[in-house]
Amino acid sequence: MSLKILLNGSKGRMGQAIAAAAHDMQETIAAAIDAGDDAAAHIGACDVIIDFSSHHATGRLLELAVAQRKPIVIGTTGHAADEKKRLLGLAAQVPCVWAGNFSVGVNLLFALTRRATAVLGADYDTEVIEMHHRFKKDAPSGTAARLLEIILEERKLTAEALKHGRSGITGERQPTEVGVHALRGGDVVGDHTVLYAALGERVELTHRASDRGIFARGAVRAAQWVVGQKPGVYDMQDVLGLK
Ligand code: NAD
């Protein structure tokens, strides 16, 4: 039987791509809601929630998911660190897939970044560059944020190592810096490069998304997977069996 999905952010670019993906994958969007609609009025009739909207919406939606014991898939990005910590506490009470990127290719990029950072280490200056369409409201992207988390974990650095852009007399680059650069323009769906530069060679890992369908299909696949899980916060590596 097809899953009944409550889709939050349904009028957005991702919302529309998810509705198309759900249709192709024989699932049902039972409630398509957006800003101004009341999720509480629809949640009872749905099996699972998918949220690709605004970071303002996630808290209320998670509270509803917990109250109604509904599994949830969260793709929304742009949460501040302290906000996200509180939301993760709520998310852990229901089965939840929370991912900064739902594409298979990017999840492979996460795994390759972990490996490359471990092998190359502090001798290789590491910078993350992302580019997105001109309409994107947050920076750096959720995917870049996850890549940076992986790099910091492997290098045993804290968020203080991050250098968001450079300007003026910055002095020489320190080996403990991890640069972050967000480019914005046109209709770019999402490009991410992790660059490792040493004296004499450079390694670049790049993923380019050209169609939002990759995230949308991943989100529906996550919804299909999460309904059978125990409460807890999972990511796409769990859904894809990459762990
Ligand atoms: P968009 O601006 O095209 O659409 C967002 C939609 O959410 C709009 O229709 C807007 O009206 C709606 N919205 C805003 N506030 C709301 C609220 N409080 N309640 C319900 N709906 C609300 O943006 P988009 O490109 O579709 O992206 C949406 C989110 O998904 C962003 O945070 C983006 O970064 C994220 N995203 C994640 C992935 C991923 O793989 N995790 C991929 C692409 C985009």
mmCIF file of C-alpha atoms and ligand atoms in Angstrom:
data_model
loop_
_atom_site.group_PDB
_atom_site.id
_atom_site.type_symbol
_atom_site.label_atom_id
_atom_site.label_comp_id
_atom_site.label_asym_id
_atom_site.label_seq_id
_atom_site.Cartn_x
_atom_site.Cartn_y
_atom_site.Cartn_z
ATOM 1 C CA MET A 1 0.000 0.000 0.000
ATOM 2 C CA SER A 2 1.256 3.444 -0.856
ATOM 3 C CA LEU A 3 2.655 5.712 1.861
ATOM 4 C CA LYS A 4 0.585 8.752 2.822
ATOM 5 C CA ILE A 5 3.028 11.667 2.964
ATOM 6 C CA LEU A 6 2.571 15.093 4.557
ATOM 7 C CA LEU A 7 4.799 17.396 2.462
ATOM 8 C CA ASN A 8 5.810 20.694 4.100
ATOM 9 C CA GLY A 9 7.148 23.395 1.755
ATOM 10 C CA SER A 10 5.084 21.945 -1.097
ATOM 11 C CA LYS A 11 5.072 25.135 -3.198
ATOM 12 C CA GLY A 12 8.865 25.445 -3.226
ATOM 13 C CA ARG A 13 11.379 24.155 -5.780
ATOM 14 C CA MET A 14 12.094 21.033 -3.727
ATOM 15 C CA GLY A 15 8.443 20.573 -2.721
ATOM 16 C CA GLN A 16 7.431 20.352 -6.363
ATOM 17 C CA ALA A 17 10.295 17.965 -7.191
ATOM 18 C CA ILE A 18 9.294 15.724 -4.246
ATOM 19 C CA ALA A 19 5.655 15.614 -5.363
ATOM 20 C CA ALA A 20 6.825 14.463 -8.818
ATOM 21 C CA ALA A 21 9.230 11.887 -7.333
ATOM 22 C CA ALA A 22 6.554 10.526 -4.966
ATOM 23 C CA HIS A 23 4.202 10.079 -7.914
ATOM 24 C CA ASP A 24 6.897 8.229 -9.929
ATOM 25 C CA MET A 25 7.650 6.027 -6.900
ATOM 26 C CA GLN A 26 3.941 5.117 -6.385
ATOM 27 C CA GLU A 27 3.619 7.003 -3.088
ATOM 28 C CA THR A 28 0.881 9.519 -2.217
ATOM 29 C CA ILE A 29 1.164 13.150 -1.148
ATOM 30 C CA ALA A 30 -1.844 13.074 1.191
ATOM 31 C CA ALA A 31 -1.294 16.655 2.417
ATOM 32 C CA ALA A 32 0.668 19.316 0.502
ATOM 33 C CA ILE A 33 1.143 22.254 2.865
ATOM 34 C CA ASP A 34 3.135 25.467 2.821
ATOM 35 C CA ALA A 35 3.535 28.687 4.827
ATOM 36 C CA GLY A 36 0.203 29.688 6.412
ATOM 37 C CA ASP A 37 -1.284 26.160 6.354
ATOM 38 C CA ASP A 38 -1.979 24.215 9.544
ATOM 39 C CA ALA A 39 0.053 20.981 9.616
ATOM 40 C CA ALA A 40 -1.859 19.853 12.742
ATOM 41 C CA ALA A 41 -5.070 19.556 10.750
ATOM 42 C CA HIS A 42 -3.517 17.009 8.355
ATOM 43 C CA ILE A 43 -0.873 15.129 10.298
ATOM 44 C CA GLY A 44 -3.202 12.493 11.798
ATOM 45 C CA ALA A 45 -4.096 11.085 8.375
ATOM 46 C CA CYS A 46 -0.458 10.750 7.231
ATOM 47 C CA ASP A 47 2.138 7.969 7.728
ATOM 48 C CA VAL A 48 5.230 10.164 7.406
ATOM 49 C CA ILE A 49 6.265 13.824 7.111
ATOM 50 C CA ILE A 50 8.745 15.272 4.604
ATOM 51 C CA ASP A 51 9.984 18.806 5.352
ATOM 52 C CA PHE A 52 11.835 20.909 2.758
ATOM 53 C CA SER A 53 10.773 24.430 3.739
ATOM 54 C CA SER A 54 12.386 27.009 6.003
ATOM 55 C CA HIS A 55 14.367 26.549 9.222
ATOM 56 C CA HIS A 56 11.591 28.535 10.982
ATOM 57 C CA ALA A 57 9.170 25.660 10.307
ATOM 58 C CA THR A 58 11.176 22.702 11.630
ATOM 59 C CA GLY A 59 10.554 23.177 15.382
ATOM 60 C CA ARG A 60 6.755 23.270 15.208
ATOM 61 C CA LEU A 61 6.688 20.364 12.768
ATOM 62 C CA LEU A 62 8.926 18.243 14.985
ATOM 63 C CA GLU A 63 6.756 19.004 18.041
ATOM 64 C CA LEU A 64 3.745 17.766 16.063
ATOM 65 C CA ALA A 65 5.634 14.675 14.873
ATOM 66 C CA VAL A 66 6.566 13.812 18.481
ATOM 67 C CA ALA A 67 3.026 14.435 19.804
ATOM 68 C CA GLN A 68 1.520 12.233 17.055
ATOM 69 C CA ARG A 69 4.407 9.707 16.943
ATOM 70 C CA LYS A 70 4.986 10.201 13.227
ATOM 71 C CA PRO A 71 8.262 9.481 11.441
ATOM 72 C CA ILE A 72 9.820 12.490 9.710
ATOM 73 C CA VAL A 73 12.339 13.261 6.955
ATOM 74 C CA ILE A 74 14.033 16.665 7.276
ATOM 75 C CA GLY A 75 15.883 18.223 4.339
ATOM 76 C CA THR A 76 15.527 21.853 5.388
ATOM 77 C CA THR A 77 18.842 23.605 6.027
ATOM 78 C CA GLY A 78 19.943 26.873 7.633
ATOM 79 C CA HIS A 79 19.400 26.058 11.343
ATOM 80 C CA ALA A 80 21.735 27.859 13.738
ATOM 81 C CA ALA A 81 23.942 25.488 15.787
ATOM 82 C CA ASP A 82 22.064 26.002 19.101
ATOM 83 C CA GLU A 83 18.679 25.761 17.336
ATOM 84 C CA LYS A 84 19.737 22.502 15.681
ATOM 85 C CA LYS A 85 20.872 21.043 19.022
ATOM 86 C CA ARG A 86 17.404 21.610 20.515
ATOM 87 C CA LEU A 87 15.696 20.205 17.407
ATOM 88 C CA LEU A 88 17.869 17.068 17.432
ATOM 89 C CA GLY A 89 16.638 16.406 20.984
ATOM 90 C CA LEU A 90 13.058 16.404 19.684
ATOM 91 C CA ALA A 91 13.934 14.463 16.519
ATOM 92 C CA ALA A 92 15.478 11.623 18.553
ATOM 93 C CA GLN A 93 12.018 10.853 20.017
ATOM 94 C CA VAL A 94 10.640 9.663 16.653
ATOM 95 C CA PRO A 95 12.180 7.839 13.676
ATOM 96 C CA CYS A 96 13.853 10.749 11.825
ATOM 97 C CA VAL A 97 16.099 10.973 8.774
ATOM 98 C CA TRP A 98 17.860 14.345 8.834
ATOM 99 C CA ALA A 99 20.292 14.992 5.994
ATOM 100 C CA GLY A 100 21.905 18.055 4.480
ATOM 101 C CA ASN A 101 21.879 16.242 1.151
ATOM 102 C CA PHE A 102 19.769 13.336 -0.095
ATOM 103 C CA SER A 103 21.727 12.465 -3.258
ATOM 104 C CA VAL A 104 23.603 9.160 -3.548
ATOM 105 C CA GLY A 105 26.561 10.911 -5.214
ATOM 106 C CA VAL A 106 26.956 13.440 -2.405
ATOM 107 C CA ASN A 107 26.753 10.717 0.212
ATOM 108 C CA LEU A 108 29.647 9.023 -1.595
ATOM 109 C CA LEU A 109 31.438 12.424 -1.547
ATOM 110 C CA PHE A 110 30.998 12.475 2.259
ATOM 111 C CA ALA A 111 32.663 9.051 2.517
ATOM 112 C CA LEU A 112 35.484 10.025 0.096
ATOM 113 C CA THR A 113 36.078 13.290 1.998
ATOM 114 C CA ARG A 114 36.507 11.395 5.257
ATOM 115 C CA ARG A 115 39.025 9.054 3.632
ATOM 116 C CA ALA A 116 40.945 11.797 1.767
ATOM 117 C CA THR A 117 41.160 13.990 4.889
ATOM 118 C CA ALA A 118 42.482 11.061 6.940
ATOM 119 C CA VAL A 119 45.097 10.141 4.309
ATOM 120 C CA LEU A 120 46.249 13.674 3.373
ATOM 121 C CA GLY A 121 46.120 15.253 6.842
ATOM 122 C CA ALA A 122 47.407 18.655 7.906
ATOM 123 C CA ASP A 123 50.055 18.897 5.134
ATOM 124 C CA TYR A 124 47.264 19.507 2.628
ATOM 125 C CA ASP A 125 45.498 22.880 2.944
ATOM 126 C CA THR A 126 41.801 22.042 2.877
ATOM 127 C CA GLU A 127 39.098 24.352 1.522
ATOM 128 C CA VAL A 128 35.400 23.757 0.745
ATOM 129 C CA ILE A 129 33.798 25.644 -2.147
ATOM 130 C CA GLU A 130 30.075 25.503 -2.904
ATOM 131 C CA MET A 131 27.883 27.186 -5.505
ATOM 132 C CA HIS A 132 24.092 27.465 -5.573
ATOM 133 C CA HIS A 133 21.354 29.361 -7.414
ATOM 134 C CA ARG A 134 20.751 33.042 -6.701
ATOM 135 C CA PHE A 135 17.558 32.312 -4.694
ATOM 136 C CA LYS A 136 19.222 30.276 -1.918
ATOM 137 C CA LYS A 137 18.662 31.913 1.459
ATOM 138 C CA ASP A 138 21.376 30.368 3.649
ATOM 139 C CA ALA A 139 25.140 29.943 3.430
ATOM 140 C CA PRO A 140 27.183 27.844 3.530
ATOM 141 C CA SER A 141 24.903 25.084 2.251
ATOM 142 C CA GLY A 142 23.831 22.194 4.484
ATOM 143 C CA THR A 143 26.010 19.920 2.354
ATOM 144 C CA ALA A 144 29.054 22.160 2.804
ATOM 145 C CA ALA A 145 28.327 22.243 6.543
ATOM 146 C CA ARG A 146 28.355 18.419 6.644
ATOM 147 C CA LEU A 147 31.596 18.250 4.606
ATOM 148 C CA LEU A 148 33.161 20.696 7.086
ATOM 149 C CA GLU A 149 31.980 18.615 10.065
ATOM 150 C CA ILE A 150 33.660 15.551 8.542
ATOM 151 C CA ILE A 151 36.916 17.454 7.883
ATOM 152 C CA LEU A 152 36.966 18.913 11.422
ATOM 153 C CA GLU A 153 36.287 15.470 12.935
ATOM 154 C CA GLU A 154 39.099 13.804 10.973
ATOM 155 C CA ARG A 155 41.559 16.655 11.642
ATOM 156 C CA LYS A 156 40.484 16.924 15.320
ATOM 157 C CA LEU A 157 39.802 20.647 14.908
ATOM 158 C CA THR A 158 36.973 22.807 16.284
ATOM 159 C CA ALA A 159 34.674 25.202 14.415
ATOM 160 C CA GLU A 160 37.149 27.980 15.246
ATOM 161 C CA ALA A 161 39.315 26.604 12.412
ATOM 162 C CA LEU A 162 36.723 27.647 9.812
ATOM 163 C CA LYS A 163 37.567 30.726 7.699
ATOM 164 C CA HIS A 164 34.458 31.958 5.895
ATOM 165 C CA GLY A 165 35.930 33.801 2.878
ATOM 166 C CA ARG A 166 39.007 36.012 3.126
ATOM 167 C CA SER A 167 39.454 39.738 2.690
ATOM 168 C CA GLY A 168 42.095 42.341 3.477
ATOM 169 C CA ILE A 169 45.501 41.657 4.996
ATOM 170 C CA THR A 170 44.786 38.135 6.197
ATOM 171 C CA GLY A 171 48.402 37.047 6.696
ATOM 172 C CA GLU A 172 49.699 33.689 5.513
ATOM 173 C CA ARG A 173 47.379 30.734 5.578
ATOM 174 C CA GLN A 174 47.711 28.701 8.776
ATOM 175 C CA PRO A 175 47.793 24.871 8.522
ATOM 176 C CA THR A 176 44.898 24.651 10.970
ATOM 177 C CA GLU A 177 42.605 26.808 8.807
ATOM 178 C CA VAL A 178 39.777 25.245 6.832
ATOM 179 C CA GLY A 179 38.479 27.719 4.224
ATOM 180 C CA VAL A 180 34.786 27.950 3.296
ATOM 181 C CA HIS A 181 33.550 29.776 0.201
ATOM 182 C CA ALA A 182 29.904 30.160 -0.874
ATOM 183 C CA LEU A 183 29.277 31.270 -4.468
ATOM 184 C CA ARG A 184 25.788 32.316 -5.551
ATOM 185 C CA GLY A 185 24.367 32.819 -9.013
ATOM 186 C CA GLY A 186 21.963 31.820 -11.770
ATOM 187 C CA ASP A 187 20.163 28.512 -11.573
ATOM 188 C CA VAL A 188 22.950 26.280 -10.227
ATOM 189 C CA VAL A 189 21.270 23.356 -8.422
ATOM 190 C CA GLY A 190 24.316 22.633 -6.214
ATOM 191 C CA ASP A 191 28.076 22.213 -6.745
ATOM 192 C CA HIS A 192 30.510 21.189 -3.996
ATOM 193 C CA THR A 193 34.291 20.854 -4.148
ATOM 194 C CA VAL A 194 36.641 19.774 -1.384
ATOM 195 C CA LEU A 195 40.128 20.935 -2.301
ATOM 196 C CA TYR A 196 43.375 19.666 -0.764
ATOM 197 C CA ALA A 197 46.462 21.674 -1.782
ATOM 198 C CA ALA A 198 50.055 20.834 -0.855
ATOM 199 C CA LEU A 199 53.408 22.086 -2.175
ATOM 200 C CA GLY A 200 53.586 20.264 -5.511
ATOM 201 C CA GLU A 201 50.137 18.756 -5.923
ATOM 202 C CA ARG A 202 46.421 19.320 -5.479
ATOM 203 C CA VAL A 203 43.507 16.927 -5.067
ATOM 204 C CA GLU A 204 39.935 18.071 -5.765
ATOM 205 C CA LEU A 205 36.786 16.076 -5.015
ATOM 206 C CA THR A 206 33.799 17.560 -6.849
ATOM 207 C CA HIS A 207 30.111 16.767 -7.059
ATOM 208 C CA ARG A 208 27.769 18.704 -9.350
ATOM 209 C CA ALA A 209 24.002 18.350 -9.143
ATOM 210 C CA SER A 210 22.132 19.295 -12.312
ATOM 211 C CA ASP A 211 18.623 18.147 -11.367
ATOM 212 C CA ARG A 212 16.746 18.500 -8.047
ATOM 213 C CA GLY A 213 15.194 15.105 -8.780
ATOM 214 C CA ILE A 214 18.217 13.424 -7.175
ATOM 215 C CA PHE A 215 17.408 15.005 -3.780
ATOM 216 C CA ALA A 216 13.677 14.451 -4.225
ATOM 217 C CA ARG A 217 14.004 10.722 -4.990
ATOM 218 C CA GLY A 218 16.425 10.381 -2.076
ATOM 219 C CA ALA A 219 13.932 12.073 0.263
ATOM 220 C CA VAL A 220 11.093 9.747 -0.818
ATOM 221 C CA ARG A 221 13.430 6.756 -0.443
ATOM 222 C CA ALA A 222 14.258 8.005 3.077
ATOM 223 C CA ALA A 223 10.516 8.268 3.844
ATOM 224 C CA GLN A 224 9.973 4.673 2.684
ATOM 225 C CA TRP A 225 12.874 3.520 4.882
ATOM 226 C CA VAL A 226 12.140 5.559 8.031
ATOM 227 C CA VAL A 227 8.603 4.267 8.621
ATOM 228 C CA GLY A 228 9.989 0.890 9.716
ATOM 229 C CA GLN A 229 12.670 2.247 12.061
ATOM 230 C CA LYS A 230 12.953 2.694 15.828
ATOM 231 C CA PRO A 231 12.992 6.282 17.191
ATOM 232 C CA GLY A 232 16.354 7.984 16.589
ATOM 233 C CA VAL A 233 18.102 10.373 14.250
ATOM 234 C CA TYR A 234 19.429 8.757 11.083
ATOM 235 C CA ASP A 235 21.112 10.136 7.977
ATOM 236 C CA MET A 236 21.281 9.132 4.313
ATOM 237 C CA GLN A 237 24.308 6.927 4.994
ATOM 238 C CA ASP A 238 21.940 4.787 7.119
ATOM 239 C CA VAL A 239 19.232 4.784 4.429
ATOM 240 C CA LEU A 240 21.718 3.797 1.715
ATOM 241 C CA GLY A 241 23.477 1.237 3.903
ATOM 242 C CA LEU A 242 26.830 3.044 3.552
ATOM 243 C CA LYS A 243 27.768 2.716 7.255
HETATM 244 P P1 NAD B 1 12.109 27.381 -1.857
HETATM 245 O O1 NAD B 1 12.331 28.763 -1.330
HETATM 246 O O2 NAD B 1 11.907 27.173 -3.327
HETATM 247 O O3 NAD B 1 10.849 26.701 -1.118
HETATM 248 C C1 NAD B 1 10.618 26.781 0.258
HETATM 249 C C2 NAD B 1 9.123 26.640 0.465
HETATM 250 O O4 NAD B 1 8.887 26.577 1.886
HETATM 251 C C3 NAD B 1 8.324 27.845 -0.072
HETATM 252 O O5 NAD B 1 7.201 27.383 -0.810
HETATM 253 C C4 NAD B 1 7.908 28.579 1.198
HETATM 254 O O6 NAD B 1 6.665 29.273 1.055
HETATM 255 C C5 NAD B 1 7.795 27.416 2.177
HETATM 256 N N1 NAD B 1 7.840 27.852 3.577
HETATM 257 C C6 NAD B 1 8.519 28.888 4.133
HETATM 258 N N2 NAD B 1 8.264 28.971 5.447
HETATM 259 C C7 NAD B 1 7.397 27.965 5.739
HETATM 260 C C8 NAD B 1 6.750 27.549 6.925
HETATM 261 N N3 NAD B 1 6.967 28.173 8.092
HETATM 262 N N4 NAD B 1 5.932 26.470 6.854
HETATM 263 C C9 NAD B 1 5.723 25.820 5.687
HETATM 264 N N5 NAD B 1 6.284 26.184 4.520
HETATM 265 C C10 NAD B 1 7.122 27.249 4.552
HETATM 266 O O7 NAD B 1 13.350 26.530 -1.352
HETATM 267 P P2 NAD B 1 13.871 25.105 -1.881
HETATM 268 O O8 NAD B 1 14.951 25.306 -2.901
HETATM 269 O O9 NAD B 1 12.693 24.242 -2.215
HETATM 270 O O10 NAD B 1 14.575 24.566 -0.557
HETATM 271 C C11 NAD B 1 13.841 24.338 0.650
HETATM 272 C C12 NAD B 1 14.796 23.895 1.749
HETATM 273 O O11 NAD B 1 15.378 22.629 1.395
HETATM 274 C C13 NAD B 1 15.985 24.852 1.974
HETATM 275 O O12 NAD B 1 16.299 24.891 3.339
HETATM 276 C C14 NAD B 1 17.102 24.201 1.165
HETATM 277 O O13 NAD B 1 18.395 24.564 1.605
HETATM 278 C C15 NAD B 1 16.796 22.740 1.441
HETATM 279 N N6 NAD B 1 17.364 21.799 0.460
HETATM 280 C C16 NAD B 1 17.862 20.641 0.979
HETATM 281 C C17 NAD B 1 18.354 19.666 0.128
HETATM 282 C C18 NAD B 1 18.828 18.375 0.717
HETATM 283 O O14 NAD B 1 19.187 17.430 -0.038
HETATM 284 N N7 NAD B 1 18.826 18.245 2.058
HETATM 285 C C19 NAD B 1 18.353 19.868 -1.256
HETATM 286 C C20 NAD B 1 17.843 21.053 -1.753
HETATM 287 C C21 NAD B 1 17.335 22.013 -0.880
#
